[in-house]
Structures are given as C-alpha cells and as structure tokens.
Coordinates of C-alpha atoms (C1' of nucleotides) in Angstrom, one line a residue:
Chain A
M1 CA 0.0 0.0 0.0
A2 CA 2.9 2.3 0.6
S3 CA 4.9 2.2 -2.7
E4 CA 2.2 2.2 -5.4
P5 CA 3.4 2.7 -8.9
A6 CA 2.1 6.0 -9.9
E7 CA 1.1 4.9 -13.4
T8 CA -1.0 1.9 -12.5
T9 CA -4.6 1.7 -13.7
N10 CA -6.1 -0.3 -10.9
L11 CA -7.7 1.1 -7.8
A12 CA -5.8 -0.4 -4.9
A13 CA -7.9 -0.7 -1.8
G14 CA -8.1 1.7 1.1
S15 CA -8.7 5.4 1.1
D16 CA -5.5 6.9 2.3
A17 CA -6.2 10.1 0.4
L18 CA -6.3 12.3 3.4
L19 CA -4.0 12.6 6.4
P20 CA -0.2 11.9 6.2
S21 CA -0.8 8.2 6.8
T22 CA 1.4 7.9 9.9
A23 CA 1.5 4.1 9.8
T24 CA 2.8 4.0 13.4
S25 CA 0.4 6.5 15.0
N26 CA -1.8 4.8 17.5
T27 CA -4.0 7.5 18.7
R28 CA -7.7 7.1 19.3
Q29 CA -8.5 9.2 16.2
S30 CA -6.3 7.2 14.0
R31 CA -7.6 3.9 15.2
V32 CA -11.1 5.1 14.5
R33 CA -10.1 6.1 10.9
K34 CA -8.4 2.8 10.4
R35 CA -11.6 1.0 11.5
E36 CA -13.6 3.0 9.1
D37 CA -11.4 2.1 6.3
A38 CA -11.6 -1.6 7.4
I39 CA -15.4 -1.4 7.3
I40 CA -15.5 0.2 3.9
A41 CA -13.0 -2.3 2.6
A42 CA -15.1 -5.2 4.0
G43 CA -18.3 -3.6 2.7
R44 CA -16.7 -3.2 -0.8
H45 CA -15.8 -6.9 -0.8
V46 CA -19.1 -8.2 0.5
F47 CA -21.2 -6.0 -1.7
T48 CA -19.1 -6.8 -4.7
T49 CA -19.4 -10.5 -4.3
H50 CA -23.0 -10.9 -3.0
G51 CA -24.7 -7.8 -4.3
Y52 CA -26.6 -5.4 -2.1
A53 CA -29.6 -7.5 -1.2
R54 CA -27.7 -10.7 -0.3
A55 CA -25.0 -8.9 1.6
T56 CA -25.7 -8.9 5.3
M57 CA -24.5 -6.5 7.9
A58 CA -23.3 -9.5 9.9
M59 CA -21.0 -10.6 7.0
I60 CA -19.5 -7.2 6.7
A61 CA -18.9 -6.9 10.4
R62 CA -17.3 -10.3 10.5
E63 CA -15.1 -9.5 7.6
A64 CA -14.1 -6.1 9.1
G65 CA -13.3 -7.8 12.4
V66 CA -15.9 -5.8 14.5
A67 CA -19.1 -6.5 16.1
D68 CA -22.4 -6.1 14.4
G69 CA -23.3 -3.1 16.4
T70 CA -20.1 -1.3 15.7
L71 CA -21.1 -0.7 12.1
Y72 CA -23.8 1.6 13.4
T73 CA -21.3 3.9 15.0
Y74 CA -19.8 4.5 11.7
F75 CA -22.9 4.4 9.4
E76 CA -26.4 5.1 10.1
N77 CA -27.7 2.0 8.3
K78 CA -27.0 -0.5 5.5
D79 CA -27.9 2.0 2.9
A80 CA -25.5 4.6 4.2
L81 CA -22.8 2.0 4.4
A82 CA -23.4 1.1 0.8
R83 CA -23.2 4.8 -0.2
G84 CA -20.0 5.1 1.7
V85 CA -18.6 2.2 -0.3
I86 CA -19.7 3.9 -3.5
A87 CA -18.4 7.3 -2.6
D88 CA -15.0 5.8 -1.7
Y89 CA -15.1 3.9 -5.0
Y90 CA -15.8 7.1 -7.0
A91 CA -13.2 9.0 -5.2
R92 CA -10.5 6.6 -6.1
L93 CA -11.8 6.2 -9.6
T94 CA -11.8 10.0 -10.2
A95 CA -8.4 10.5 -8.7
T96 CA -6.7 7.8 -10.8
A97 CA -8.5 8.9 -13.9
K98 CA -7.4 12.4 -13.5
Q99 CA -3.9 11.5 -12.7
G100 CA -3.6 9.2 -15.7
V101 CA -5.0 11.7 -18.1
D102 CA -2.7 14.4 -16.9
N103 CA 0.3 12.1 -17.5
R104 CA -0.4 11.8 -21.2
R105 CA 0.2 14.3 -23.9
T106 CA -2.0 13.6 -26.9
T107 CA -5.7 13.4 -27.0
R108 CA -5.6 10.0 -28.5
T109 CA -3.5 8.5 -25.6
R110 CA -5.5 10.2 -23.1
L111 CA -8.8 8.9 -24.4
D112 CA -7.3 5.5 -24.8
F113 CA -6.1 5.5 -21.2
L114 CA -9.5 6.8 -19.9
A115 CA -11.3 4.1 -21.7
R116 CA -9.1 1.3 -20.5
H117 CA -9.0 2.7 -17.0
H118 CA -12.8 2.8 -16.9
I119 CA -13.6 -0.6 -18.3
T120 CA -11.0 -2.3 -16.2
S121 CA -12.1 -0.8 -13.0
I122 CA -15.8 -1.7 -13.9
M123 CA -14.8 -5.3 -14.6
E124 CA -13.0 -5.6 -11.3
E125 CA -15.7 -4.1 -9.1
R126 CA -18.8 -4.5 -11.1
G127 CA -21.0 -5.2 -8.1
I128 CA -20.4 -1.8 -6.7
I129 CA -21.9 -0.1 -9.7
E130 CA -24.8 -2.3 -9.8
M131 CA -25.9 -1.2 -6.4
L132 CA -26.5 2.3 -7.8
P133 CA -30.0 1.6 -9.2
V134 CA -31.1 -0.2 -6.0
L135 CA -30.0 2.7 -3.9
T136 CA -31.4 5.5 -6.1
S137 CA -34.7 4.1 -7.2
S138 CA -37.7 5.7 -5.4
L139 CA -35.6 8.9 -5.4
S140 CA -37.4 11.4 -7.6
D141 CA -35.0 14.3 -7.1
F142 CA -31.8 12.3 -7.9
S143 CA -30.0 15.4 -8.9
E144 CA -29.9 16.3 -5.2
D145 CA -28.3 13.0 -4.3
E146 CA -24.7 13.0 -3.4
L147 CA -24.0 10.0 -5.7
Y148 CA -25.2 12.1 -8.6
G149 CA -22.6 14.7 -7.8
L150 CA -19.9 12.0 -7.4
N151 CA -20.7 10.6 -10.8
K152 CA -20.8 14.0 -12.3
T153 CA -17.4 14.8 -11.0
Y154 CA -16.1 11.7 -12.5
V155 CA -17.5 12.1 -16.0
A156 CA -16.3 15.6 -16.0
V157 CA -12.8 14.2 -16.6
F158 CA -14.1 12.9 -19.9
D159 CA -16.0 16.1 -20.7
T160 CA -12.8 18.2 -20.2
L161 CA -10.8 15.8 -22.3
I162 CA -13.2 16.2 -25.2
R163 CA -13.3 20.0 -25.0
D164 CA -9.6 20.2 -24.9
G165 CA -9.4 17.8 -27.8
R166 CA -11.7 19.9 -29.8
A167 CA -9.9 23.1 -29.0
S168 CA -6.7 21.6 -30.3
G169 CA -8.4 20.3 -33.4
D170 CA -7.9 16.6 -32.5
I171 CA -11.5 15.8 -32.2
P172 CA -13.7 16.8 -35.3
G173 CA -17.3 17.6 -35.2
D174 CA -19.3 19.5 -32.7
A175 CA -21.8 17.0 -31.5
D176 CA -23.2 17.5 -28.0
V177 CA -20.6 16.3 -25.4
A178 CA -23.4 14.6 -23.5
V179 CA -24.0 12.4 -26.6
L180 CA -20.4 11.4 -26.8
R181 CA -20.4 10.7 -23.1
D182 CA -23.4 8.4 -23.4
I183 CA -21.7 6.5 -26.2
F184 CA -18.3 6.3 -24.4
F185 CA -19.4 5.2 -20.9
G186 CA -22.4 3.2 -22.2
A187 CA -20.3 1.2 -24.6
L188 CA -17.6 0.5 -21.9
D189 CA -20.1 -0.5 -19.2
Y190 CA -22.0 -2.7 -21.6
G191 CA -18.8 -4.1 -23.0
A192 CA -17.5 -4.9 -19.5
R193 CA -20.6 -6.8 -18.7
S194 CA -20.8 -8.8 -21.9
S195 CA -17.1 -9.6 -21.8
L196 CA -17.4 -10.9 -18.3
L197 CA -20.2 -13.1 -19.3
R198 CA -18.9 -14.2 -22.6
S199 CA -15.2 -14.9 -21.8
S200 CA -14.1 -16.8 -18.8
R201 CA -10.4 -16.7 -19.6
K202 CA -8.5 -13.6 -18.6
G203 CA -6.6 -13.4 -21.9
A204 CA -9.9 -13.5 -23.9
R205 CA -11.2 -10.7 -21.8
K206 CA -8.2 -8.6 -22.4
A207 CA -8.6 -9.0 -26.1
D208 CA -12.3 -8.0 -25.8
V209 CA -11.2 -4.8 -24.1
T210 CA -8.6 -4.0 -26.7
R211 CA -11.0 -4.5 -29.6
L212 CA -13.7 -2.4 -28.1
V213 CA -11.5 0.4 -26.9
D214 CA -9.7 0.7 -30.1
R215 CA -12.9 0.9 -32.1
L216 CA -14.5 3.3 -29.6
V217 CA -11.6 5.7 -29.5
G218 CA -11.4 5.5 -33.3
M219 CA -15.0 6.6 -33.6
I220 CA -14.6 9.6 -31.4
I221 CA -11.3 10.8 -32.6
G222 CA -11.9 10.0 -36.2
G223 CA -15.4 11.4 -36.3
G224 CA -16.8 8.1 -37.4
A225 CA -15.2 4.9 -38.4
S226 CA -14.8 5.7 -42.0
T227 CA -14.1 9.3 -41.7
G228 CA -17.0 10.0 -43.9
S229 CA -15.2 11.9 -46.6
L230 CA -17.5 12.6 -49.4
A231 CA -15.5 10.3 -51.7
D232 CA -15.8 7.4 -49.3
R233 CA -19.5 7.8 -49.0
L234 CA -20.0 8.1 -52.7
E235 CA -18.2 4.9 -53.2
A236 CA -20.5 3.2 -50.8
V237 CA -23.4 4.6 -52.7
I238 CA -21.9 3.4 -56.1
D239 CA -21.6 -0.1 -54.6
R240 CA -25.2 -0.1 -53.8
V241 CA -26.1 1.1 -57.3
E242 CA -24.2 -1.6 -58.8
I243 CA -25.8 -4.2 -56.7
A244 CA -29.2 -2.8 -57.5
L245 CA -28.3 -2.9 -61.2
K246 CA -27.3 -6.5 -60.9
K247 CA -30.8 -7.3 -59.8
V248 CA -32.1 -5.7 -62.9
D249 CA -30.0 -7.9 -65.0
N250 CA -31.7 -11.0 -63.6
Chain B
M1 CA -55.6 -4.2 -27.4
A2 CA -57.4 -5.6 -30.4
S3 CA -56.7 -2.9 -33.1
E4 CA -53.1 -2.2 -32.6
P5 CA -51.4 0.0 -35.2
A6 CA -48.9 -2.4 -36.9
E7 CA -46.2 0.2 -37.1
T8 CA -46.0 1.4 -33.5
T9 CA -42.9 1.2 -31.5
N10 CA -44.2 0.6 -28.0
L11 CA -44.7 -2.7 -26.5
A12 CA -48.4 -2.7 -25.4
A13 CA -49.0 -4.8 -22.4
G14 CA -50.3 -8.3 -22.4
S15 CA -48.7 -11.3 -24.1
D16 CA -51.3 -12.3 -26.7
A17 CA -48.6 -13.6 -28.9
L18 CA -49.9 -17.2 -28.9
L19 CA -53.4 -18.6 -29.3
P20 CA -56.1 -17.0 -31.4
S21 CA -57.2 -14.9 -28.4
T22 CA -60.8 -15.9 -28.3
A23 CA -62.0 -13.1 -26.1
T24 CA -65.2 -14.9 -25.4
S25 CA -63.8 -18.4 -24.5
N26 CA -64.4 -19.3 -21.0
T27 CA -63.0 -22.7 -20.6
R28 CA -60.9 -23.6 -17.6
Q29 CA -57.7 -23.5 -19.6
S30 CA -58.4 -20.1 -21.0
R31 CA -59.2 -18.7 -17.7
V32 CA -55.9 -20.0 -16.3
R33 CA -54.1 -18.4 -19.1
K34 CA -55.9 -15.1 -18.6
R35 CA -54.9 -15.2 -14.9
E36 CA -51.3 -15.9 -15.7
D37 CA -51.3 -12.9 -18.0
A38 CA -52.9 -10.8 -15.3
I39 CA -50.2 -11.8 -12.8
I40 CA -47.4 -11.0 -15.3
A41 CA -49.0 -7.7 -16.1
A42 CA -49.2 -6.9 -12.4
G43 CA -45.7 -8.1 -11.7
R44 CA -44.4 -5.9 -14.6
H45 CA -46.1 -2.9 -13.1
V46 CA -45.1 -3.5 -9.5
F47 CA -41.5 -4.5 -10.3
T48 CA -41.2 -1.5 -12.7
T49 CA -42.4 1.0 -10.2
H50 CA -40.8 -0.4 -7.0
G51 CA -37.8 -2.5 -8.2
Y52 CA -37.3 -6.1 -7.3
A53 CA -36.5 -5.6 -3.6
R54 CA -39.3 -3.3 -2.6
A55 CA -41.9 -5.1 -4.7
T56 CA -43.9 -7.6 -2.5
M57 CA -45.8 -10.6 -3.5
A58 CA -48.8 -9.1 -1.7
M59 CA -48.7 -6.0 -3.9
I60 CA -48.6 -8.1 -7.0
A61 CA -51.4 -10.4 -5.8
R62 CA -53.6 -7.5 -5.0
E63 CA -53.0 -5.8 -8.3
A64 CA -53.6 -9.0 -10.2
G65 CA -56.8 -9.5 -8.3
V66 CA -55.8 -12.8 -6.7
A67 CA -55.0 -14.2 -3.3
D68 CA -51.3 -14.2 -2.2
G69 CA -51.3 -18.0 -2.4
T70 CA -52.4 -18.1 -5.9
L71 CA -49.2 -16.7 -7.2
Y72 CA -47.5 -19.8 -6.1
T73 CA -49.6 -22.0 -8.3
Y74 CA -48.2 -20.1 -11.3
F75 CA -44.7 -19.4 -10.2
E76 CA -42.5 -21.3 -7.9
N77 CA -41.4 -18.2 -6.0
K78 CA -40.7 -14.5 -6.4
D79 CA -37.6 -15.1 -8.3
A80 CA -39.4 -17.2 -10.8
L81 CA -42.1 -14.6 -11.1
A82 CA -39.6 -11.9 -11.8
R83 CA -38.0 -14.1 -14.5
G84 CA -41.5 -14.7 -16.0
V85 CA -42.0 -10.9 -16.3
I86 CA -38.6 -10.5 -17.9
A87 CA -39.1 -13.4 -20.3
D88 CA -42.4 -11.9 -21.4
Y89 CA -40.8 -8.5 -21.8
Y90 CA -38.0 -9.9 -24.0
A91 CA -40.5 -11.8 -26.1
R92 CA -42.5 -8.7 -26.9
L93 CA -39.4 -6.6 -27.4
T94 CA -37.9 -9.2 -29.8
A95 CA -41.1 -9.6 -31.7
T96 CA -41.7 -5.8 -32.3
A97 CA -38.1 -5.3 -33.1
K98 CA -38.1 -8.0 -35.8
Q99 CA -41.4 -6.7 -37.3
G100 CA -40.2 -3.1 -37.4
V101 CA -37.0 -4.1 -39.1
D102 CA -38.6 -6.2 -41.6
N103 CA -40.9 -3.4 -42.4
R104 CA -38.1 -1.1 -43.5
R105 CA -36.0 -1.2 -46.6
T106 CA -32.7 0.6 -46.1
T107 CA -30.0 -0.3 -43.6
R108 CA -30.1 3.2 -42.3
T109 CA -33.8 3.3 -41.6
R110 CA -33.7 -0.2 -40.1
L111 CA -30.9 0.8 -37.8
D112 CA -32.6 4.0 -36.9
F113 CA -35.8 2.2 -36.1
L114 CA -34.1 -0.5 -34.0
A115 CA -32.2 2.2 -32.0
R116 CA -35.3 4.2 -31.2
H117 CA -37.4 1.2 -30.5
H118 CA -34.7 0.0 -28.0
I119 CA -34.1 3.2 -26.2
T120 CA -37.9 4.0 -26.0
S121 CA -38.7 0.6 -24.6
I122 CA -35.9 0.8 -22.1
M123 CA -37.0 4.2 -20.9
E124 CA -40.6 3.0 -20.4
E125 CA -39.8 -0.1 -18.5
R126 CA -36.4 0.6 -17.1
G127 CA -37.1 -1.3 -13.8
I128 CA -37.5 -4.6 -15.6
I129 CA -34.0 -4.4 -17.0
E130 CA -32.5 -3.4 -13.7
M131 CA -33.8 -6.5 -12.2
L132 CA -31.4 -8.6 -14.3
P133 CA -28.2 -8.0 -12.3
V134 CA -30.1 -8.9 -9.1
L135 CA -31.5 -12.2 -10.5
T136 CA -28.3 -13.3 -12.2
S137 CA -25.7 -12.4 -9.6
S138 CA -24.4 -15.5 -7.7
L139 CA -24.9 -17.3 -11.0
S140 CA -21.5 -18.5 -12.2
D141 CA -22.7 -20.3 -15.3
F142 CA -24.9 -17.5 -16.6
S143 CA -24.6 -18.9 -20.1
E144 CA -26.9 -21.7 -19.1
D145 CA -29.5 -19.3 -17.8
E146 CA -32.6 -18.9 -19.8
L147 CA -32.4 -15.1 -19.6
Y148 CA -29.1 -15.3 -21.3
G149 CA -30.8 -17.1 -24.2
L150 CA -33.6 -14.5 -24.3
N151 CA -31.1 -11.7 -24.5
K152 CA -29.1 -13.4 -27.1
T153 CA -32.2 -14.0 -29.3
Y154 CA -33.0 -10.2 -29.0
V155 CA -29.6 -8.9 -29.9
A156 CA -29.5 -11.3 -32.8
V157 CA -31.9 -8.9 -34.6
F158 CA -29.0 -6.4 -34.5
D159 CA -26.4 -8.8 -35.5
T160 CA -28.3 -9.9 -38.5
L161 CA -29.0 -6.3 -39.5
I162 CA -25.3 -5.5 -39.4
R163 CA -24.3 -8.6 -41.4
D164 CA -27.0 -7.8 -44.1
G165 CA -25.8 -4.2 -44.2
R166 CA -22.3 -5.3 -44.8
A167 CA -23.3 -7.7 -47.5
S168 CA -25.1 -4.9 -49.3
G169 CA -22.2 -2.5 -48.8
D170 CA -24.2 -0.1 -46.5
I171 CA -21.9 -0.6 -43.5
P172 CA -18.2 -0.1 -44.1
G173 CA -15.3 -1.7 -42.1
D174 CA -15.3 -5.2 -40.8
A175 CA -15.0 -4.7 -37.0
D176 CA -16.2 -7.5 -34.9
V177 CA -20.0 -7.5 -34.7
A178 CA -19.7 -8.0 -30.9
V179 CA -17.9 -4.7 -30.7
L180 CA -20.6 -2.8 -32.6
R181 CA -23.2 -4.4 -30.4
D182 CA -21.5 -3.3 -27.3
I183 CA -21.4 0.3 -28.6
F184 CA -24.9 0.2 -29.9
F185 CA -26.8 -1.2 -27.0
G186 CA -24.4 0.2 -24.4
A187 CA -24.9 3.8 -25.6
L188 CA -28.6 3.4 -25.8
D189 CA -28.9 1.9 -22.3
Y190 CA -26.7 4.5 -20.8
G191 CA -28.3 7.2 -22.7
A192 CA -31.8 6.2 -21.6
R193 CA -30.7 6.3 -18.0
S194 CA -29.0 9.6 -18.2
S195 CA -31.8 11.2 -20.2
L196 CA -34.3 10.1 -17.5
L197 CA -32.2 11.6 -14.8
R198 CA -31.3 14.8 -16.6
S199 CA -34.5 15.8 -18.3
S200 CA -37.9 15.7 -16.6
R201 CA -39.8 17.2 -19.5
K202 CA -41.0 14.6 -22.1
G203 CA -40.1 16.9 -25.0
A204 CA -36.5 17.3 -23.7
R205 CA -36.1 13.5 -23.4
K206 CA -37.4 13.1 -27.0
A207 CA -34.7 15.5 -28.1
D208 CA -32.1 13.6 -26.2
V209 CA -33.1 10.4 -27.9
T210 CA -33.0 12.0 -31.4
R211 CA -29.5 13.4 -30.8
L212 CA -28.1 10.2 -29.5
V213 CA -29.7 8.0 -32.1
D214 CA -28.7 10.1 -35.0
R215 CA -25.1 10.2 -33.9
L216 CA -24.9 6.6 -33.1
V217 CA -26.4 5.4 -36.3
G218 CA -24.2 7.8 -38.2
M219 CA -21.1 6.3 -36.5
I220 CA -22.1 2.8 -37.4
I221 CA -23.2 3.5 -41.0
G222 CA -20.2 5.8 -41.5
G223 CA -22.2 8.7 -42.8
G224 CA -21.3 11.0 -39.9
A225 CA -23.9 13.2 -38.3
S226 CA -24.2 15.8 -41.1
T227 CA -27.5 15.9 -42.8
G228 CA -28.6 17.3 -46.1
S229 CA -25.3 16.7 -47.8
L230 CA -24.9 15.6 -51.3
A231 CA -24.3 12.0 -50.2
D232 CA -27.5 12.1 -48.3
R233 CA -29.4 13.2 -51.2
L234 CA -27.9 10.5 -53.3
E235 CA -28.8 8.0 -50.7
A236 CA -32.4 9.1 -50.9
V237 CA -32.4 8.7 -54.5
I238 CA -31.0 5.2 -54.2
D239 CA -33.8 4.3 -51.8
R240 CA -36.3 5.3 -54.4
V241 CA -34.4 3.3 -57.1
E242 CA -34.5 0.2 -54.9
I243 CA -38.1 0.5 -54.1
A244 CA -38.9 1.0 -57.8
L245 CA -36.9 -2.1 -58.6
K246 CA -38.9 -4.1 -56.1
K247 CA -42.0 -3.2 -58.0
V248 CA -40.3 -4.4 -61.2
D249 CA -39.6 -7.7 -59.6
N250 CA -43.3 -8.2 -59.1
Chain C
dT1 C1' -68.9 -36.1 -7.5
dT2 C1' -64.3 -35.4 -8.6
dT3 C1' -60.6 -32.7 -9.5
dG4 C1' -57.9 -28.9 -9.6
dA5 C1' -57.8 -24.0 -8.7
dT6 C1' -58.2 -20.6 -5.0
dT7 C1' -58.1 -18.5 -0.6
dG8 C1' -55.9 -16.0 3.2
dA9 C1' -54.5 -16.8 7.9
dA10 C1' -50.6 -18.8 10.1
dT11 C1' -45.9 -20.0 9.9
dT12 C1' -41.2 -19.4 9.0
dA13 C1' -37.0 -17.2 8.2
dC14 C1' -34.3 -13.9 8.0
dT15 C1' -31.7 -9.8 9.2
dA16 C1' -31.5 -4.9 10.1
dT17 C1' -31.2 -2.4 14.1
dT18 C1' -31.1 -1.4 19.2
dC19 C1' -29.2 -1.0 23.7
dA20 C1' -27.8 -2.2 28.3
dG21 C1' -23.7 -3.4 29.8
dT22 C1' -18.4 -3.8 29.2
dC23 C1' -14.1 -2.0 28.2
dA24 C1' -10.0 0.9 27.2
dT25 C1' -8.0 5.2 26.8
dG26 C1' -6.2 9.3 28.0
dC27 C1' -6.6 13.1 30.8
dG28 C1' -6.6 15.7 35.2
dC29 C1' -5.2 15.5 39.8
dG30 C1' -2.9 14.2 43.8
Chain D
dC1 C1' 4.8 10.1 38.1
dG2 C1' 1.2 7.2 38.8
dC3 C1' -3.9 6.6 39.8
dG4 C1' -8.6 6.5 39.0
dC5 C1' -12.3 8.5 36.7
dA6 C1' -15.0 10.2 32.6
dT7 C1' -15.8 9.5 28.1
dG8 C1' -16.5 7.4 24.1
dA9 C1' -15.9 3.1 21.6
dC10 C1' -17.3 -1.5 21.4
dT11 C1' -19.9 -5.8 22.1
dG12 C1' -23.4 -9.1 20.9
dA13 C1' -27.7 -11.0 22.5
dA14 C1' -32.4 -9.6 22.2
dT15 C1' -35.9 -7.2 19.6
dA16 C1' -38.8 -6.1 15.9
dG17 C1' -40.6 -5.9 11.6
dT18 C1' -41.0 -7.6 7.2
dA19 C1' -42.4 -10.6 3.7
dA20 C1' -41.9 -14.9 1.4
dT21 C1' -44.0 -19.2 1.6
dT22 C1' -47.2 -23.0 3.2
dC23 C1' -51.4 -25.5 3.6
dA24 C1' -55.9 -26.9 5.4
dA25 C1' -60.2 -25.7 4.0
dT26 C1' -63.3 -24.0 0.5
dC27 C1' -65.0 -23.5 -4.0
dA28 C1' -66.5 -24.2 -8.8
dA29 C1' -66.3 -26.2 -13.2
dA30 C1' -66.8 -30.4 -15.9

DNA sequence: TTTGATTGAATTACTATTCAGTCATGCGCG
DNA sequence: CGCGCATGACTGAATAGTAATTCAATCAAA
C-alpha cells in the first residue's frame, strides 16, 4: 500500500487520500479512521461478491473484524454504508483517472487511457456499480443525491478531455458532449458486462477490451469509423447502385 | 388491445402472442391463461415502479386480483415470477423489433428504427432491465440461464442487421460485430438512464433520444452526423431506385 | 362427484437495528 | 509520576418488523 506505482490503472484498496498516513500512530483518532477504512473495505468486498440484497451486515462486520453493532457507530444504516462504499469507489476512480490523463500528452493516448481505466475498473468491481439503481430508485430528485454529484465529477474528466481535444483540433465535429459521453461510458459499461459473461479466460477478456477500446476511440477521434469523406460515402453509394443494377439484369 | 397500429414502436401490455385470443372463450384452460397474463402484467407494473427488492408478493397479488397464495400455483417463487416478467418483456421486445426491421428497406432506416425502438422501450420499463443483475448475480454459469438465451435472441436482430448491411455495402469496415453491439446497446442503455435523470420534461427527453440515435447510427453507418449533404441526397435517390426495382420484380 | 384452482391466515426465516452493559484510553489530579 | 475517573468506543444478545411461503379448508367447473 505504501509504494504504489504512480502509473497503474487499478484502484488499490483503502482510502489513504487524506492525512499523512502515519503508519505507526496509534492515537484514538487514527484507530477510528483505520476502522472506518476496514469497514469500507469489507463492505466493498461483501457487496461486490454478493450484491446489495444478499450482503448482510453480519457478513460485513465479521469481515471487518468488528461486532455487528459497531457498524452503526460509523454508518447510520445499511444504505448509508453502501453509499459510503460507492463514494470511496468514485473518489479513487476519479483520482486515478485524472492522474492518468494528466500524465499523457496527446488526445488519443488520453482517451485510450481513460477508456481502459474505466472498463478495467468496472470489470474488477462490477457489483459496486450495480448497487446504484437499487439505492437511487424511489428517489425522484436524484439530482440532489450525493451520488449524482460524485458521478458528475467523475465524468467531468471525460468532458474536459473532449473539450480540450476539440480546442486543439484533434476531435472533429461538434456533437453534443453529452451524446459522446453516453456513447463512451455506455459502450464501456455494456462491454464490460458482456465480456465478463462471454469470456471466462482472462486473456480473452483482455482481447475483448482492446478491440472495443480501439474501435470506440477511433470513432470519437476519427469522427466516425470511415471518416465520412464525401469520396468514401460516394463509393459506398456506387456499390449499392451496382448491386441494384445486378438485380435488374436478372 | 385488439386494433393495434402495426407500425407502432411501443410494447403494449399483455402477451397475446400465442393462441387466437378468443375473447369470449371461458374454458378452464383459457381462464388459467388469462390469470397468468394478469399476474405477469401486475408483476411488470409493480416491479417496474418499486424495483425487485421493494416489490412484495402481496402487492402483485392485490394488483392481479388474486390471493397471495395463488401466485404460487403459477410461479414457484418471487424469483421465478420476476423471471417470467422478464421473459415476457423480451418476447415482446424481440417480436416488435423484428417486425419493425422487416418493415423497412434501407439499412439506415432499419438501424434507426431499432435504436429508437430499443431506447424507447428501455425508458418506459427501465425497472425490468434493472432486475437482471439482481437475479443473475451469484450465478457462475450464466450462459446456461434462460435469460441469457432470451437476450441473445433479442440482440441477434441487431447482428443480422449488421451482417446484411455489410453484405449490401451499406456498412463499411469489418469490425467484430460484438464490438458494434456493445457500442450500440451500451450507448442506448446508458443514454436512456442519463436522459431520464437529466430531463424531466418529455419533450426534452425526446430531443435527447434523437440526438443520440442520429449520432450513433451515423457512427455505425459511417455517414457522420451531417445531414442534407450531397451524399444524403444521393442515398435518398437510391432508396427510391431500390423501391422502384422491387416493383419491377413483381 | 371429482378434480384442480383458489383462498388467506398462520408460519417461518431472515436480518437490520437497538441498547444495556463492558471495556479501554487518555486526561486531570494528587 | 502514577492513579482513577469520565468519556466514548465496542460488544453481541435480544428485539422487531417484514415478507416470502405454506397448507388446510373451500369453491366451482366439468
């Protein structure tokens, strides 16, 4: 946990974002914080493997090494605990995404990184994301929910990337950023799910990811798979005419 | 329910796919079937509005107009009932998708229809789809699950469309169909969710859908988002030529 | 009359949550 | 310096509420 390669994509556990992480400190405060971390880590694991409904407070307590009741001094209830887990997840996801993007130069490598980073994280902790609908349903004013804000902050990394890419001329077109966002994250989320279902071997999954990311990035950077030059499109049209004419011959 | 416009996109309720629907028949068999339909309809409504966890068997029974215990003569348990609802949903979704595609000529209009059809259905009955993760988690061999098969049959409509489009030269490139599928359905699912959260007005949501679908179809067909270009006009001409040729064939 | 569907009150299971009691820490005071 | 108390953390058995599920009794069609 101490010497983390700065460039890695995965979201190692534990939220040591704040405080100077004095590993030796043993004050009351620090122990409380450690415990909170342990509970969140346990929650992440249990929720990820069992899903919100099947996960029980008892499981989480046991895994965190505390009594059932202790959970309630840290989180008001199961719902709040799950939200805590998600908040921690988003915090790490956003931080590593930002960092990775800042470390690259070109729009293409940045986009490529962000795509891989997202789909990889999703695949590793799919269960976390799947709790979102359960927690937010029956919430008419979702825009006031903290989770909405966390997600917004996260996707802002993408939005900024697109705007910068446009400003520098790397990304053609002027489609609504929201549309590109839907396509980008939607494809990655769906791709993560289907790859996990389809391929059991890790190597196969990696290939799935590469294929999808390459195509997706190409579509966004290239303004469409076949850049849509007039000549290209005319050629496609000519092909169709020829095929149609063939029918006439028969 | 009797005189349904053939061209509509929405998935009217009730699964009258099979049997000649003798509205007057009053045999034991027919009443049993009617009751099953009522239960599925009630389940669909309750699950959609409350989500799997908050929906109770009592609610569904009340809404279906039967006693709690009756549900168990039709479905083994809550899980099976939810699966029944999903199966019915997929059956209708697939049927209307196929029908709509078959009713159009060009690859572009077919793809456009399929995209709108999908996102519209999702937006209307989002809760149904969100039950999937809950029901399938803890299922290591998902590929053996019936729901997997239903989904596969549904997306096959897209796969066929892409292959046909390629054969006729409408769709350039030779990227893995699975990749296009991830992008297509992923973007639509994600777009449905974010539009529902973002826009409360129905008109705004409609605009969201149009923007996303146009862009997405453009990306796959390769035409880009631009409209009214020379190429578009040529394509329109070709459509007319093809239709004219059909008439010649007859 | 038989047979299968239907009923809904009773049962069962499960778990989130509470709380009275225990414990440990760190601080103030002798 | 060391002692004991006040404070807050921690414990886990008991509670409480919720629904899923069962089943003996009833009903209605064939």
